[in-house]
């Protein structure tokens, strides 16, 4: 189509109202915008009789030409273009707003290209032009709004414009000179006497200039006016947004004295916060939380330096941190009843990081000052981390449950930060709280409370030194676990996860094994917690094989029973075979083979049956699972495992003792040959077999020699039959 006004109008209509050709219309309009003809049709599309969509396209095209194709404008046309922009902005002063804003952005782009050479003093001229103008059919309020809109988008356009480094510096200097005209104007308009829409627009304009780079020390008066606007319900959201930008500015930490002067105003919002919490106004809670957390995060060094002296500044920063605590403790379940407490987690990390990074003497002082804060935080998080009532949780959709899971993980990380501050006091508190909860009568005991304490214990497991940490609290905790109510799968799953997290600690404190092994074995029979149970058993077995010697029979019996029941998923079965390897490795070889004979015979028989069947998708899946079960057994079954902590490559075990893995693989060779014959063209099966060979070699090392010929033959058969990608090669 030709680039005529009529065709453009038709394409705009198709873009907005005809989805069948929307894509084609968009492509055609994009080409039209970059055409030299856009300098002409853009003005025609801005005719008052055109539709708002067409007018908006005209304004957008004009902005694109000015911002991206400035080189097409002859210098002698600069003055004419500026005059036409002012005229069009005046004609759209009463709307539509989207067209007016786009024209204001176009004028801003024009200014960035022409200051200061062609248009010196652009900012004061824009202000004086609209202050002295009597626009037709426009009230003084509307004229003021137009002026504020231009001044709002001007620094925003500077932030997004693609200018050379030199040009950017020149333009920034000119805009900074304009601040001496902008700030007094905003000061005069940001007061209760102004119409609400003007006050709101002035706040937005001030926010743009703050982000441009107005120093906090240069606009103290304006900031005080913004704090006053917070108390106006219609201006609340905009005022909070401005204050967030003020305190989040990268330069603001350079002015700690100024921030100290503003802290009382921030603390004055505590009344609003408490009222919002009482009235369950979560939008207000979220807004105040954003501001409080921004102030606290950006000025974390101030929070520390101010507590070094006993004065009003110390009390102010402590009150600010208490506000963060209040924001953390906002009632309700995230993200159902509230959606603001997740904003605080970054601050708690930053605070403890600053404390720990300080010089030793100062760090000790900071720890003392903020010790009660972290104790209080721990108690708050014990409530926030709890699962809601069963009916509430079941009513949550998948996305809400996922957000809640992330939220609990953030809390877990925060508890880890708290542990770095509280150390054994945290463990003592968790043990004391758990013991108290467990003493409640059955009708008053809520599983959510118990789960919260155990979840927190799991959160700090990584930081607990398994050797140096005293076991008085953890030992008592693990002694309580057998008394735990076992009527909820989430509680059981968390308990099993926590047991696995402490596997290294348990290895150094084997006396608690009688308390936890029965819990793990019971969990394996419950399909809902089987994953947690098998992971816990694997972790405990891997860390402390020798300590499990008294429990070998019970563990193997439980594994045999659960495998025979066929209730577990494939990945749990595979994991259990890894557990078997770790557990039996402490036994004499003859006992190992007796145990494995009982345990593996059904598995190998099933593998033989699958191999004998005609190839199919289900058969392939079954074969791969059985091979992977054997693979993970071979990776953990090693009677000559290297001693932990040795610096030599020597392996323990009697000289001449045969590795059980060697004996098992020798028995499997006929089956493996058959698999290679029937499934050599299947990459999934071949990859599983190759992985089995790798794990076998890694375990046997020098003892692999008797298998060398057979396995080499099978590998050669793979290469001769089919070419596999690099990651399939043994």
PDB file of N, CA and C in Angstrom, residues 310-400:
ATOM      1  N   UNK A 310      25.460   6.948  72.377  1.00  0.00           N
ATOM      2  CA  UNK A 310      24.144   6.972  73.014  1.00  0.00           C
ATOM      3  C   UNK A 310      23.504   8.335  72.769  1.00  0.00           C
ATOM      4  N   UNK A 311      22.775   8.473  71.696  1.00  0.00           N
ATOM      5  CA  UNK A 311      22.067   9.727  71.424  1.00  0.00           C
ATOM      6  C   UNK A 311      20.787   9.422  70.670  1.00  0.00           C
ATOM      7  N   UNK A 312      20.119  10.489  70.239  1.00  0.00           N
ATOM      8  CA  UNK A 312      18.825  10.305  69.582  1.00  0.00           C
ATOM      9  C   UNK A 312      18.961   9.552  68.269  1.00  0.00           C
ATOM     10  N   UNK A 313      20.116   9.690  67.605  1.00  0.00           N
ATOM     11  CA  UNK A 313      20.298   8.988  66.335  1.00  0.00           C
ATOM     12  C   UNK A 313      20.292   7.479  66.543  1.00  0.00           C
ATOM     13  N   UNK A 314      20.882   7.029  67.639  1.00  0.00           N
ATOM     14  CA  UNK A 314      20.872   5.593  67.927  1.00  0.00           C
ATOM     15  C   UNK A 314      19.444   5.103  68.102  1.00  0.00           C
ATOM     16  N   UNK A 315      18.654   5.831  68.855  1.00  0.00           N
ATOM     17  CA  UNK A 315      17.274   5.409  69.075  1.00  0.00           C
ATOM     18  C   UNK A 315      16.472   5.434  67.788  1.00  0.00           C
ATOM     19  N   UNK A 316      16.754   6.407  66.927  1.00  0.00           N
ATOM     20  CA  UNK A 316      16.035   6.498  65.653  1.00  0.00           C
ATOM     21  C   UNK A 316      16.305   5.285  64.768  1.00  0.00           C
ATOM     22  N   UNK A 317      17.584   4.890  64.669  1.00  0.00           N
ATOM     23  CA  UNK A 317      17.886   3.754  63.793  1.00  0.00           C
ATOM     24  C   UNK A 317      17.347   2.458  64.389  1.00  0.00           C
ATOM     25  N   UNK A 318      17.358   2.343  65.712  1.00  0.00           N
ATOM     26  CA  UNK A 318      16.776   1.145  66.336  1.00  0.00           C
ATOM     27  C   UNK A 318      15.274   1.102  66.103  1.00  0.00           C
ATOM     28  N   UNK A 319      14.641   2.272  66.152  1.00  0.00           N
ATOM     29  CA  UNK A 319      13.199   2.316  65.868  1.00  0.00           C
ATOM     30  C   UNK A 319      12.920   1.974  64.410  1.00  0.00           C
ATOM     31  N   UNK A 320      13.840   2.384  63.522  1.00  0.00           N
ATOM     32  CA  UNK A 320      13.669   2.035  62.111  1.00  0.00           C
ATOM     33  C   UNK A 320      13.750   0.524  61.927  1.00  0.00           C
ATOM     34  N   UNK A 321      14.710  -0.111  62.569  1.00  0.00           N
ATOM     35  CA  UNK A 321      14.835  -1.567  62.477  1.00  0.00           C
ATOM     36  C   UNK A 321      13.614  -2.245  63.087  1.00  0.00           C
ATOM     37  N   UNK A 322      13.076  -1.663  64.141  1.00  0.00           N
ATOM     38  CA  UNK A 322      11.849  -2.217  64.729  1.00  0.00           C
ATOM     39  C   UNK A 322      10.674  -2.108  63.763  1.00  0.00           C
ATOM     40  N   UNK A 323      10.683  -1.053  62.933  1.00  0.00           N
ATOM     41  CA  UNK A 323       9.645  -0.954  61.906  1.00  0.00           C
ATOM     42  C   UNK A 323       9.797  -2.071  60.877  1.00  0.00           C
ATOM     43  N   UNK A 324      11.050  -2.389  60.538  1.00  0.00           N
ATOM     44  CA  UNK A 324      11.271  -3.510  59.618  1.00  0.00           C
ATOM     45  C   UNK A 324      10.762  -4.806  60.253  1.00  0.00           C
ATOM     46  N   UNK A 325      10.992  -4.960  61.551  1.00  0.00           N
ATOM     47  CA  UNK A 325      10.445  -6.126  62.259  1.00  0.00           C
ATOM     48  C   UNK A 325       8.923  -6.160  62.157  1.00  0.00           C
ATOM     49  N   UNK A 326       8.297  -5.000  62.331  1.00  0.00           N
ATOM     50  CA  UNK A 326       6.830  -4.933  62.239  1.00  0.00           C
ATOM     51  C   UNK A 326       6.361  -5.286  60.833  1.00  0.00           C
ATOM     52  N   UNK A 327       7.105  -4.852  59.826  1.00  0.00           N
ATOM     53  CA  UNK A 327       6.758  -5.197  58.442  1.00  0.00           C
ATOM     54  C   UNK A 327       6.942  -6.691  58.197  1.00  0.00           C
ATOM     55  N   UNK A 328       7.936  -7.277  58.851  1.00  0.00           N
ATOM     56  CA  UNK A 328       8.160  -8.720  58.726  1.00  0.00           C
ATOM     57  C   UNK A 328       7.029  -9.502  59.367  1.00  0.00           C
ATOM     58  N   UNK A 329       6.507  -8.959  60.464  1.00  0.00           N
ATOM     59  CA  UNK A 329       5.510  -9.677  61.265  1.00  0.00           C
ATOM     60  C   UNK A 329       4.072  -9.412  60.841  1.00  0.00           C
ATOM     61  N   UNK A 330       3.875  -8.719  59.730  1.00  0.00           N
ATOM     62  CA  UNK A 330       2.508  -8.398  59.320  1.00  0.00           C
ATOM     63  C   UNK A 330       1.658  -9.674  59.302  1.00  0.00           C
ATOM     64  N   UNK A 331       0.501  -9.669  59.930  1.00  0.00           N
ATOM     65  CA  UNK A 331      -0.291 -10.902  60.074  1.00  0.00           C
ATOM     66  C   UNK A 331      -0.756 -11.457  58.726  1.00  0.00           C
ATOM     67  N   UNK A 332      -0.963 -12.754  58.709  1.00  0.00           N
ATOM     68  CA  UNK A 332      -1.505 -13.403  57.525  1.00  0.00           C
ATOM     69  C   UNK A 332      -0.522 -14.350  56.878  1.00  0.00           C
ATOM     70  N   UNK A 333      -1.057 -15.158  55.990  1.00  0.00           N
ATOM     71  CA  UNK A 333      -0.249 -16.122  55.247  1.00  0.00           C
ATOM     72  C   UNK A 333       0.123 -15.545  53.892  1.00  0.00           C
ATOM     73  N   UNK A 334       1.400 -15.500  53.610  1.00  0.00           N
ATOM     74  CA  UNK A 334       1.866 -15.059  52.296  1.00  0.00           C
ATOM     75  C   UNK A 334       1.710 -16.219  51.309  1.00  0.00           C
ATOM     76  N   UNK A 335       1.207 -15.992  50.088  1.00  0.00           N
ATOM     77  CA  UNK A 335       0.760 -14.743  49.490  1.00  0.00           C
ATOM     78  C   UNK A 335      -0.761 -14.595  49.481  1.00  0.00           C
ATOM     79  N   UNK A 336      -1.449 -15.251  50.418  1.00  0.00           N
ATOM     80  CA  UNK A 336      -2.905 -15.233  50.420  1.00  0.00           C
ATOM     81  C   UNK A 336      -3.447 -14.000  51.139  1.00  0.00           C
ATOM     82  N   UNK A 337      -3.066 -13.852  52.396  1.00  0.00           N
ATOM     83  CA  UNK A 337      -3.593 -12.765  53.217  1.00  0.00           C
ATOM     84  C   UNK A 337      -2.741 -11.509  53.163  1.00  0.00           C
ATOM     85  N   UNK A 338      -1.480 -11.653  52.824  1.00  0.00           N
ATOM     86  CA  UNK A 338      -0.595 -10.486  52.754  1.00  0.00           C
ATOM     87  C   UNK A 338       0.442 -10.708  51.662  1.00  0.00           C
ATOM     88  N   UNK A 339       0.971  -9.594  51.145  1.00  0.00           N
ATOM     89  CA  UNK A 339       1.923  -9.693  50.049  1.00  0.00           C
ATOM     90  C   UNK A 339       3.032  -8.652  50.182  1.00  0.00           C
ATOM     91  N   UNK A 340       3.450  -8.390  51.421  1.00  0.00           N
ATOM     92  CA  UNK A 340       4.488  -7.385  51.631  1.00  0.00           C
ATOM     93  C   UNK A 340       5.677  -7.893  52.440  1.00  0.00           C
ATOM     94  N   UNK A 341       5.471  -8.908  53.270  1.00  0.00           N
ATOM     95  CA  UNK A 341       6.558  -9.335  54.162  1.00  0.00           C
ATOM     96  C   UNK A 341       7.734  -9.937  53.407  1.00  0.00           C
ATOM     97  N   UNK A 342       7.539 -10.325  52.159  1.00  0.00           N
ATOM     98  CA  UNK A 342       8.656 -10.883  51.391  1.00  0.00           C
ATOM     99  C   UNK A 342       9.675  -9.815  50.995  1.00  0.00           C
ATOM    100  N   UNK A 343       9.337  -8.545  51.164  1.00  0.00           N
ATOM    101  CA  UNK A 343      10.241  -7.464  50.770  1.00  0.00           C
ATOM    102  C   UNK A 343      11.381  -7.258  51.749  1.00  0.00           C
ATOM    103  N   UNK A 344      11.296  -7.854  52.940  1.00  0.00           N
ATOM    104  CA  UNK A 344      12.238  -7.534  54.015  1.00  0.00           C
ATOM    105  C   UNK A 344      13.483  -8.416  54.018  1.00  0.00           C
ATOM    106  N   UNK A 345      13.469  -9.532  53.334  1.00  0.00           N
ATOM    107  CA  UNK A 345      14.531 -10.523  53.511  1.00  0.00           C
ATOM    108  C   UNK A 345      15.907  -9.992  53.107  1.00  0.00           C
ATOM    109  N   UNK A 346      15.958  -9.205  52.058  1.00  0.00           N
ATOM    110  CA  UNK A 346      17.232  -8.649  51.636  1.00  0.00           C
ATOM    111  C   UNK A 346      17.875  -7.801  52.717  1.00  0.00           C
ATOM    112  N   UNK A 347      17.058  -7.046  53.452  1.00  0.00           N
ATOM    113  CA  UNK A 347      17.605  -6.192  54.506  1.00  0.00           C
ATOM    114  C   UNK A 347      18.271  -7.011  55.595  1.00  0.00           C
ATOM    115  N   UNK A 348      17.644  -8.113  56.030  1.00  0.00           N
ATOM    116  CA  UNK A 348      18.207  -8.902  57.121  1.00  0.00           C
ATOM    117  C   UNK A 348      19.552  -9.510  56.713  1.00  0.00           C
ATOM    118  N   UNK A 349      19.695  -9.836  55.433  1.00  0.00           N
ATOM    119  CA  UNK A 349      20.997 -10.320  54.968  1.00  0.00           C
ATOM    120  C   UNK A 349      22.025  -9.196  55.003  1.00  0.00           C
ATOM    121  N   UNK A 350      21.654  -8.027  54.474  1.00  0.00           N
ATOM    122  CA  UNK A 350      22.589  -6.899  54.405  1.00  0.00           C
ATOM    123  C   UNK A 350      23.056  -6.501  55.801  1.00  0.00           C
ATOM    124  N   UNK A 351      22.134  -6.453  56.767  1.00  0.00           N
ATOM    125  CA  UNK A 351      22.491  -6.028  58.118  1.00  0.00           C
ATOM    126  C   UNK A 351      23.511  -6.970  58.749  1.00  0.00           C
ATOM    127  N   UNK A 352      23.243  -8.267  58.718  1.00  0.00           N
ATOM    128  CA  UNK A 352      24.199  -9.195  59.329  1.00  0.00           C
ATOM    129  C   UNK A 352      25.513  -9.222  58.569  1.00  0.00           C
ATOM    130  N   UNK A 353      25.460  -9.018  57.254  1.00  0.00           N
ATOM    131  CA  UNK A 353      26.689  -9.005  56.466  1.00  0.00           C
ATOM    132  C   UNK A 353      27.560  -7.809  56.851  1.00  0.00           C
ATOM    133  N   UNK A 354      26.937  -6.650  57.045  1.00  0.00           N
ATOM    134  CA  UNK A 354      27.678  -5.462  57.467  1.00  0.00           C
ATOM    135  C   UNK A 354      28.256  -5.655  58.870  1.00  0.00           C
ATOM    136  N   UNK A 355      27.489  -6.274  59.751  1.00  0.00           N
ATOM    137  CA  UNK A 355      27.959  -6.496  61.126  1.00  0.00           C
ATOM    138  C   UNK A 355      29.173  -7.420  61.134  1.00  0.00           C
ATOM    139  N   UNK A 356      29.088  -8.509  60.391  1.00  0.00           N
ATOM    140  CA  UNK A 356      30.183  -9.482  60.382  1.00  0.00           C
ATOM    141  C   UNK A 356      31.414  -8.955  59.661  1.00  0.00           C
ATOM    142  N   UNK A 357      31.217  -8.018  58.736  1.00  0.00           N
ATOM    143  CA  UNK A 357      32.344  -7.485  57.966  1.00  0.00           C
ATOM    144  C   UNK A 357      33.073  -6.362  58.701  1.00  0.00           C
ATOM    145  N   UNK A 358      32.493  -5.866  59.782  1.00  0.00           N
ATOM    146  CA  UNK A 358      33.098  -4.751  60.519  1.00  0.00           C
ATOM    147  C   UNK A 358      34.343  -5.214  61.273  1.00  0.00           C
ATOM    148  N   UNK A 359      35.142  -4.234  61.712  1.00  0.00           N
ATOM    149  CA  UNK A 359      36.304  -4.552  62.537  1.00  0.00           C
ATOM    150  C   UNK A 359      35.862  -5.317  63.776  1.00  0.00           C
ATOM    151  N   UNK A 360      36.771  -6.092  64.337  1.00  0.00           N
ATOM    152  CA  UNK A 360      36.414  -6.993  65.434  1.00  0.00           C
ATOM    153  C   UNK A 360      35.723  -6.281  66.586  1.00  0.00           C
ATOM    154  N   UNK A 361      36.308  -5.162  67.051  1.00  0.00           N
ATOM    155  CA  UNK A 361      35.727  -4.450  68.193  1.00  0.00           C
ATOM    156  C   UNK A 361      34.344  -3.904  67.862  1.00  0.00           C
ATOM    157  N   UNK A 362      34.237  -3.289  66.681  1.00  0.00           N
ATOM    158  CA  UNK A 362      32.940  -2.735  66.302  1.00  0.00           C
ATOM    159  C   UNK A 362      31.924  -3.840  66.044  1.00  0.00           C
ATOM    160  N   UNK A 363      32.380  -4.924  65.428  1.00  0.00           N
ATOM    161  CA  UNK A 363      31.472  -6.045  65.174  1.00  0.00           C
ATOM    162  C   UNK A 363      30.901  -6.574  66.481  1.00  0.00           C
ATOM    163  N   UNK A 364      31.729  -6.643  67.507  1.00  0.00           N
ATOM    164  CA  UNK A 364      31.262  -7.112  68.816  1.00  0.00           C
ATOM    165  C   UNK A 364      30.195  -6.169  69.369  1.00  0.00           C
ATOM    166  N   UNK A 365      30.425  -4.859  69.231  1.00  0.00           N
ATOM    167  CA  UNK A 365      29.438  -3.878  69.696  1.00  0.00           C
ATOM    168  C   UNK A 365      28.135  -4.006  68.922  1.00  0.00           C
ATOM    169  N   UNK A 366      28.253  -4.111  67.590  1.00  0.00           N
ATOM    170  CA  UNK A 366      27.056  -4.214  66.757  1.00  0.00           C
ATOM    171  C   UNK A 366      26.258  -5.474  67.092  1.00  0.00           C
ATOM    172  N   UNK A 367      26.967  -6.567  67.343  1.00  0.00           N
ATOM    173  CA  UNK A 367      26.288  -7.814  67.718  1.00  0.00           C
ATOM    174  C   UNK A 367      25.491  -7.626  69.002  1.00  0.00           C
ATOM    175  N   UNK A 368      26.103  -6.954  69.965  1.00  0.00           N
ATOM    176  CA  UNK A 368      25.407  -6.731  71.231  1.00  0.00           C
ATOM    177  C   UNK A 368      24.150  -5.898  71.031  1.00  0.00           C
ATOM    178  N   UNK A 369      24.265  -4.859  70.217  1.00  0.00           N
ATOM    179  CA  UNK A 369      23.130  -3.958  70.017  1.00  0.00           C
ATOM    180  C   UNK A 369      21.985  -4.660  69.295  1.00  0.00           C
ATOM    181  N   UNK A 370      22.319  -5.424  68.252  1.00  0.00           N
ATOM    182  CA  UNK A 370      21.279  -6.024  67.416  1.00  0.00           C
ATOM    183  C   UNK A 370      20.957  -7.469  67.787  1.00  0.00           C
ATOM    184  N   UNK A 371      21.576  -7.954  68.838  1.00  0.00           N
ATOM    185  CA  UNK A 371      21.267  -9.306  69.307  1.00  0.00           C
ATOM    186  C   UNK A 371      19.776  -9.464  69.619  1.00  0.00           C
ATOM    187  N   UNK A 372      19.155  -8.557  70.418  1.00  0.00           N
ATOM    188  CA  UNK A 372      17.706  -8.691  70.692  1.00  0.00           C
ATOM    189  C   UNK A 372      16.860  -8.625  69.432  1.00  0.00           C
ATOM    190  N   UNK A 373      17.341  -7.868  68.439  1.00  0.00           N
ATOM    191  CA  UNK A 373      16.596  -7.760  67.183  1.00  0.00           C
ATOM    192  C   UNK A 373      16.505  -9.108  66.486  1.00  0.00           C
ATOM    193  N   UNK A 374      17.612  -9.822  66.427  1.00  0.00           N
ATOM    194  CA  UNK A 374      17.609 -11.112  65.745  1.00  0.00           C
ATOM    195  C   UNK A 374      16.872 -12.177  66.555  1.00  0.00           C
ATOM    196  N   UNK A 375      16.874 -12.047  67.868  1.00  0.00           N
ATOM    197  CA  UNK A 375      16.055 -12.952  68.686  1.00  0.00           C
ATOM    198  C   UNK A 375      14.577 -12.739  68.378  1.00  0.00           C
ATOM    199  N   UNK A 376      14.174 -11.466  68.301  1.00  0.00           N
ATOM    200  CA  UNK A 376      12.783 -11.156  67.974  1.00  0.00           C
ATOM    201  C   UNK A 376      12.435 -11.607  66.565  1.00  0.00           C
ATOM    202  N   UNK A 377      13.393 -11.425  65.640  1.00  0.00           N
ATOM    203  CA  UNK A 377      13.176 -11.858  64.253  1.00  0.00           C
ATOM    204  C   UNK A 377      12.914 -13.357  64.194  1.00  0.00           C
ATOM    205  N   UNK A 378      13.668 -14.122  64.951  1.00  0.00           N
ATOM    206  CA  UNK A 378      13.496 -15.577  64.959  1.00  0.00           C
ATOM    207  C   UNK A 378      12.081 -15.953  65.373  1.00  0.00           C
ATOM    208  N   UNK A 379      11.560 -15.314  66.408  1.00  0.00           N
ATOM    209  CA  UNK A 379      10.210 -15.627  66.879  1.00  0.00           C
ATOM    210  C   UNK A 379       9.153 -15.235  65.850  1.00  0.00           C
ATOM    211  N   UNK A 380       9.388 -14.124  65.167  1.00  0.00           N
ATOM    212  CA  UNK A 380       8.444 -13.695  64.125  1.00  0.00           C
ATOM    213  C   UNK A 380       8.415 -14.690  62.975  1.00  0.00           C
ATOM    214  N   UNK A 381       9.596 -15.103  62.539  1.00  0.00           N
ATOM    215  CA  UNK A 381       9.676 -16.009  61.398  1.00  0.00           C
ATOM    216  C   UNK A 381       9.121 -17.394  61.726  1.00  0.00           C
ATOM    217  N   UNK A 382       9.184 -17.781  62.987  1.00  0.00           N
ATOM    218  CA  UNK A 382       8.593 -19.065  63.386  1.00  0.00           C
ATOM    219  C   UNK A 382       7.087 -19.080  63.137  1.00  0.00           C
ATOM    220  N   UNK A 383       6.484 -17.916  63.183  1.00  0.00           N
ATOM    221  CA  UNK A 383       5.047 -17.807  62.882  1.00  0.00           C
ATOM    222  C   UNK A 383       4.817 -17.707  61.377  1.00  0.00           C
ATOM    223  N   UNK A 384       5.629 -16.871  60.710  1.00  0.00           N
ATOM    224  CA  UNK A 384       5.409 -16.621  59.288  1.00  0.00           C
ATOM    225  C   UNK A 384       5.673 -17.854  58.434  1.00  0.00           C
ATOM    226  N   UNK A 385       6.557 -18.745  58.890  1.00  0.00           N
ATOM    227  CA  UNK A 385       6.920 -19.899  58.077  1.00  0.00           C
ATOM    228  C   UNK A 385       5.883 -21.004  58.148  1.00  0.00           C
ATOM    229  N   UNK A 386       4.962 -20.922  59.083  1.00  0.00           N
ATOM    230  CA  UNK A 386       4.025 -22.024  59.299  1.00  0.00           C
ATOM    231  C   UNK A 386       3.040 -22.178  58.138  1.00  0.00           C
ATOM    232  N   UNK A 387       2.750 -23.419  57.825  1.00  0.00           N
ATOM    233  CA  UNK A 387       1.706 -23.715  56.846  1.00  0.00           C
ATOM    234  C   UNK A 387       0.368 -23.219  57.380  1.00  0.00           C
ATOM    235  N   UNK A 388      -0.513 -22.763  56.504  1.00  0.00           N
ATOM    236  CA  UNK A 388      -1.855 -22.382  56.961  1.00  0.00           C
ATOM    237  C   UNK A 388      -2.682 -23.626  57.283  1.00  0.00           C
ATOM    238  N   UNK A 389      -3.887 -23.406  57.735  1.00  0.00           N
ATOM    239  CA  UNK A 389      -4.785 -24.526  58.010  1.00  0.00           C
ATOM    240  C   UNK A 389      -4.969 -25.358  56.745  1.00  0.00           C
ATOM    241  N   UNK A 390      -5.273 -26.631  56.936  1.00  0.00           N
ATOM    242  CA  UNK A 390      -5.368 -27.571  55.805  1.00  0.00           C
ATOM    243  C   UNK A 390      -6.342 -27.089  54.738  1.00  0.00           C
ATOM    244  N   UNK A 391      -7.505 -26.567  55.164  1.00  0.00           N
ATOM    245  CA  UNK A 391      -8.503 -26.140  54.178  1.00  0.00           C
ATOM    246  C   UNK A 391      -8.014 -24.928  53.388  1.00  0.00           C
ATOM    247  N   UNK A 392      -7.253 -24.051  54.054  1.00  0.00           N
ATOM    248  CA  UNK A 392      -6.724 -22.879  53.361  1.00  0.00           C
ATOM    249  C   UNK A 392      -5.659 -23.310  52.354  1.00  0.00           C
ATOM    250  N   UNK A 393      -4.758 -24.188  52.789  1.00  0.00           N
ATOM    251  CA  UNK A 393      -3.683 -24.628  51.893  1.00  0.00           C
ATOM    252  C   UNK A 393      -4.238 -25.381  50.687  1.00  0.00           C
ATOM    253  N   UNK A 394      -5.234 -26.195  50.918  1.00  0.00           N
ATOM    254  CA  UNK A 394      -5.814 -26.966  49.810  1.00  0.00           C
ATOM    255  C   UNK A 394      -6.543 -26.066  48.824  1.00  0.00           C
ATOM    256  N   UNK A 395      -6.982 -24.896  49.282  1.00  0.00           N
ATOM    257  CA  UNK A 395      -7.688 -23.973  48.381  1.00  0.00           C
ATOM    258  C   UNK A 395      -6.728 -23.123  47.555  1.00  0.00           C
ATOM    259  N   UNK A 396      -5.442 -23.144  47.901  1.00  0.00           N
ATOM    260  CA  UNK A 396      -4.452 -22.373  47.148  1.00  0.00           C
ATOM    261  C   UNK A 396      -4.190 -23.038  45.800  1.00  0.00           C
ATOM    262  N   UNK A 397      -4.038 -22.210  44.755  1.00  0.00           N
ATOM    263  CA  UNK A 397      -3.730 -22.781  43.447  1.00  0.00           C
ATOM    264  C   UNK A 397      -2.235 -23.089  43.354  1.00  0.00           C
ATOM    265  N   UNK A 398      -1.836 -23.687  42.253  1.00  0.00           N
ATOM    266  CA  UNK A 398      -0.450 -24.140  42.100  1.00  0.00           C
ATOM    267  C   UNK A 398       0.540 -22.982  42.176  1.00  0.00           C
ATOM    268  N   UNK A 399       0.195 -21.861  41.573  1.00  0.00           N
ATOM    269  CA  UNK A 399       1.103 -20.703  41.594  1.00  0.00           C
ATOM    270  C   UNK A 399       1.269 -20.165  43.009  1.00  0.00           C
ATOM    271  N   UNK A 400       0.175 -20.092  43.760  1.00  0.00           N
ATOM    272  CA  UNK A 400       0.246 -19.607  45.140  1.00  0.00           C
ATOM    273  C   UNK A 400       1.084 -20.543  46.010  1.00  0.00           C
TER     274      UNK A 400
END
